[in-house]
Amino acid sequence: MINIENTYVKYDELVAVVGEEVIQKRIEQISQEMLEFLKVYKLEEVAYIHEMALTHAIMDYFSDIQRLKDYQKIEHVNEIKIKAYETFWLLKRKPLQLKKQIEDDKLLYVNEKFLLTRLTSFMLGDKINMPLIGNKQAAFKNYLDTLYYYLKFRKCDAQSMELMLLAFKAGQIVFSSDK
């Protein structure tokens, strides 16, 4: 476990404002999600969590969020902003690393795959185990394929991730009223 207070002297103001416990909990939460992802996809033998990269991602996330709160003079940000900024920094820092040279180039995108599963879970919320049927299933699969492609090959920033999540939530609202 990395001691964020000793490692990130330049973040001392951030740690004082956000709180070391809050930061450490977020690092542990995402680390646990990554370990579960590696286990479910049977990747424990080929990938690991680079703790320093994960810690940098979380510190950068909190730094951006704190600047946003200070600028807008708000106490809390919505869950879509949280997910968008987390996704951006996790994608940028790539804390999931390969242990060795591999032949399967799909594993090069282990961080993007992790983020895709994380975003899917967030977007579907409580409906994650509800089967999608017919055109809905095909449309959602197409959306996920496009999102995965975007995470792998396009310039991704927090604002574009936020817009993508807002658009998805708006679509859920619109189409849920079409019953």
mmCIF file of C-alpha atoms in Angstrom, residues 24-167:
data_model
loop_
_atom_site.group_PDB
_atom_site.id
_atom_site.type_symbol
_atom_site.label_atom_id
_atom_site.label_comp_id
_atom_site.label_asym_id
_atom_site.label_seq_id
_atom_site.Cartn_x
_atom_site.Cartn_y
_atom_site.Cartn_z
ATOM 1 C CA GLN A 24 -7.222 6.082 0.225
ATOM 2 C CA LYS A 25 -10.777 4.674 0.129
ATOM 3 C CA ARG A 26 -11.123 5.580 -3.548
ATOM 4 C CA ILE A 27 -7.787 3.963 -4.367
ATOM 5 C CA GLU A 28 -8.848 0.801 -2.515
ATOM 6 C CA GLN A 29 -12.303 0.785 -4.166
ATOM 7 C CA ILE A 30 -10.940 1.022 -7.697
ATOM 8 C CA SER A 31 -8.129 -1.396 -6.915
ATOM 9 C CA GLN A 32 -10.742 -3.906 -5.714
ATOM 10 C CA GLU A 33 -12.790 -3.378 -8.895
ATOM 11 C CA MET A 34 -9.663 -3.998 -10.970
ATOM 12 C CA LEU A 35 -8.795 -7.163 -9.058
ATOM 13 C CA GLU A 36 -12.334 -8.442 -9.568
ATOM 14 C CA PHE A 37 -12.117 -7.601 -13.281
ATOM 15 C CA LEU A 38 -8.817 -9.482 -13.605
ATOM 16 C CA LYS A 39 -10.334 -12.458 -11.796
ATOM 17 C CA VAL A 40 -13.580 -12.560 -13.808
ATOM 18 C CA TYR A 41 -11.722 -12.316 -17.127
ATOM 19 C CA LYS A 42 -9.028 -14.749 -15.925
ATOM 20 C CA LEU A 43 -6.248 -12.222 -16.423
ATOM 21 C CA GLU A 44 -4.447 -12.553 -13.082
ATOM 22 C CA GLU A 45 -1.545 -14.385 -14.737
ATOM 23 C CA VAL A 46 -0.986 -11.767 -17.443
ATOM 24 C CA ALA A 47 -1.858 -8.407 -15.834
ATOM 25 C CA TYR A 48 -1.410 -6.595 -12.538
ATOM 26 C CA ILE A 49 -2.252 -3.246 -10.949
ATOM 27 C CA HIS A 50 0.600 -0.762 -11.024
ATOM 28 C CA GLU A 51 -0.089 0.927 -7.679
ATOM 29 C CA MET A 52 1.848 4.108 -8.435
ATOM 30 C CA ALA A 53 -0.052 4.637 -11.711
ATOM 31 C CA LEU A 54 -3.373 4.016 -9.946
ATOM 32 C CA THR A 55 -2.476 6.428 -7.157
ATOM 33 C CA HIS A 56 -1.473 9.103 -9.670
ATOM 34 C CA ALA A 57 -4.764 8.603 -11.531
ATOM 35 C CA ILE A 58 -6.786 9.025 -8.348
ATOM 36 C CA MET A 59 -4.802 12.037 -7.186
ATOM 37 C CA ASP A 60 -5.190 13.676 -10.599
ATOM 38 C CA TYR A 61 -8.918 12.889 -10.532
ATOM 39 C CA PHE A 62 -9.343 14.530 -7.113
ATOM 40 C CA SER A 63 -7.226 17.476 -8.220
ATOM 41 C CA ASP A 64 -9.482 18.099 -11.245
ATOM 42 C CA ILE A 65 -12.655 17.660 -9.209
ATOM 43 C CA GLN A 66 -11.396 20.020 -6.508
ATOM 44 C CA ARG A 67 -10.522 22.684 -9.097
ATOM 45 C CA LEU A 68 -14.011 22.271 -10.544
ATOM 46 C CA LYS A 69 -15.621 22.633 -7.107
ATOM 47 C CA ASP A 70 -13.521 25.696 -6.303
ATOM 48 C CA TYR A 71 -14.245 27.355 -9.641
ATOM 49 C CA GLN A 72 -17.988 26.689 -9.552
ATOM 50 C CA LYS A 73 -18.183 27.289 -5.784
ATOM 51 C CA ILE A 74 -19.998 24.006 -5.206
ATOM 52 C CA GLU A 75 -19.623 21.376 -2.514
ATOM 53 C CA HIS A 76 -20.480 18.272 -4.554
ATOM 54 C CA VAL A 77 -20.356 17.203 -8.198
ATOM 55 C CA ASN A 78 -22.801 14.836 -9.839
ATOM 56 C CA GLU A 79 -22.091 11.149 -10.388
ATOM 57 C CA ILE A 80 -21.687 11.589 -14.141
ATOM 58 C CA LYS A 81 -18.832 14.066 -13.652
ATOM 59 C CA ILE A 82 -17.264 11.710 -11.128
ATOM 60 C CA LYS A 83 -17.378 8.768 -13.535
ATOM 61 C CA ALA A 84 -16.189 10.889 -16.472
ATOM 62 C CA TYR A 85 -13.155 12.295 -14.640
ATOM 63 C CA GLU A 86 -12.269 8.918 -13.114
ATOM 64 C CA THR A 87 -12.475 7.308 -16.544
ATOM 65 C CA PHE A 88 -10.321 9.994 -18.111
ATOM 66 C CA TRP A 89 -7.526 9.686 -15.543
ATOM 67 C CA LEU A 90 -7.611 5.881 -15.411
ATOM 68 C CA LEU A 91 -7.401 5.815 -19.194
ATOM 69 C CA LYS A 92 -4.540 8.314 -19.196
ATOM 70 C CA ARG A 93 -2.488 6.634 -16.439
ATOM 71 C CA LYS A 94 -3.239 3.003 -17.470
ATOM 72 C CA PRO A 95 -2.762 1.352 -14.069
ATOM 73 C CA LEU A 96 -3.426 -2.160 -15.397
ATOM 74 C CA GLN A 97 -0.118 -3.395 -16.764
ATOM 75 C CA LEU A 98 0.921 -6.581 -18.532
ATOM 76 C CA LYS A 99 3.299 -8.856 -16.628
ATOM 77 C CA LYS A 100 5.058 -10.178 -19.694
ATOM 78 C CA GLN A 101 5.257 -10.089 -23.476
ATOM 79 C CA ILE A 102 2.020 -11.495 -24.879
ATOM 80 C CA GLU A 103 0.890 -12.687 -28.293
ATOM 81 C CA ASP A 104 -2.773 -11.632 -28.011
ATOM 82 C CA ASP A 105 -2.948 -7.951 -28.986
ATOM 83 C CA LYS A 106 -6.427 -7.680 -27.427
ATOM 84 C CA LEU A 107 -4.705 -7.687 -24.042
ATOM 85 C CA LEU A 108 -2.961 -4.452 -24.966
ATOM 86 C CA TYR A 109 -6.303 -2.799 -24.251
ATOM 87 C CA VAL A 110 -6.823 -4.221 -20.772
ATOM 88 C CA ASN A 111 -7.379 -0.749 -19.278
ATOM 89 C CA GLU A 112 -9.908 0.164 -21.948
ATOM 90 C CA LYS A 113 -11.753 -3.142 -21.442
ATOM 91 C CA PHE A 114 -11.828 -2.548 -17.679
ATOM 92 C CA LEU A 115 -13.195 0.962 -18.196
ATOM 93 C CA LEU A 116 -15.776 -0.305 -20.672
ATOM 94 C CA THR A 117 -17.081 -2.821 -18.118
ATOM 95 C CA ARG A 118 -17.063 -0.139 -15.421
ATOM 96 C CA LEU A 119 -18.959 2.357 -17.588
ATOM 97 C CA THR A 120 -21.453 -0.311 -18.671
ATOM 98 C CA SER A 121 -22.176 -1.152 -15.054
ATOM 99 C CA PHE A 122 -22.628 2.530 -14.253
ATOM 100 C CA MET A 123 -24.905 3.177 -17.234
ATOM 101 C CA LEU A 124 -27.136 0.177 -16.602
ATOM 102 C CA GLY A 125 -27.257 0.691 -12.846
ATOM 103 C CA ASP A 126 -29.700 -1.701 -11.196
ATOM 104 C CA LYS A 127 -30.680 -3.112 -14.593
ATOM 105 C CA ILE A 128 -27.310 -4.777 -15.102
ATOM 106 C CA ASN A 129 -28.754 -8.293 -14.880
ATOM 107 C CA MET A 130 -31.865 -7.535 -16.914
ATOM 108 C CA PRO A 131 -31.662 -9.186 -20.339
ATOM 109 C CA LEU A 132 -31.775 -6.910 -23.364
ATOM 110 C CA ILE A 133 -33.876 -8.356 -26.151
ATOM 111 C CA GLY A 134 -34.335 -7.738 -29.863
ATOM 112 C CA ASN A 135 -33.391 -4.350 -31.250
ATOM 113 C CA LYS A 136 -32.471 -3.022 -27.801
ATOM 114 C CA GLN A 137 -29.798 -5.686 -27.431
ATOM 115 C CA ALA A 138 -28.341 -5.009 -30.887
ATOM 116 C CA ALA A 139 -28.409 -1.240 -30.357
ATOM 117 C CA PHE A 140 -26.715 -1.476 -26.973
ATOM 118 C CA LYS A 141 -24.064 -3.879 -28.299
ATOM 119 C CA ASN A 142 -23.369 -1.446 -31.138
ATOM 120 C CA TYR A 143 -23.109 1.395 -28.611
ATOM 121 C CA LEU A 144 -20.653 -0.595 -26.472
ATOM 122 C CA ASP A 145 -18.565 -1.551 -29.508
ATOM 123 C CA THR A 146 -18.378 2.114 -30.490
ATOM 124 C CA LEU A 147 -17.509 3.160 -26.938
ATOM 125 C CA TYR A 148 -14.754 0.533 -26.729
ATOM 126 C CA TYR A 149 -13.343 1.730 -30.053
ATOM 127 C CA TYR A 150 -13.458 5.311 -28.737
ATOM 128 C CA LEU A 151 -11.620 4.362 -25.548
ATOM 129 C CA LYS A 152 -8.919 2.584 -27.550
ATOM 130 C CA PHE A 153 -8.326 4.918 -30.481
ATOM 131 C CA ARG A 154 -9.812 8.361 -29.973
ATOM 132 C CA LYS A 155 -8.673 11.326 -27.939
ATOM 133 C CA CYS A 156 -10.650 10.978 -24.762
ATOM 134 C CA ASP A 157 -11.065 13.750 -22.217
ATOM 135 C CA ALA A 158 -13.269 14.108 -19.171
ATOM 136 C CA GLN A 159 -15.672 16.492 -20.893
ATOM 137 C CA SER A 160 -16.336 14.145 -23.814
ATOM 138 C CA MET A 161 -16.841 11.242 -21.372
ATOM 139 C CA GLU A 162 -19.281 13.380 -19.406
ATOM 140 C CA LEU A 163 -21.242 14.260 -22.552
ATOM 141 C CA MET A 164 -21.347 10.601 -23.610
ATOM 142 C CA LEU A 165 -22.712 9.566 -20.189
ATOM 143 C CA LEU A 166 -25.256 12.405 -20.167
ATOM 144 C CA ALA A 167 -26.437 11.400 -23.639
#
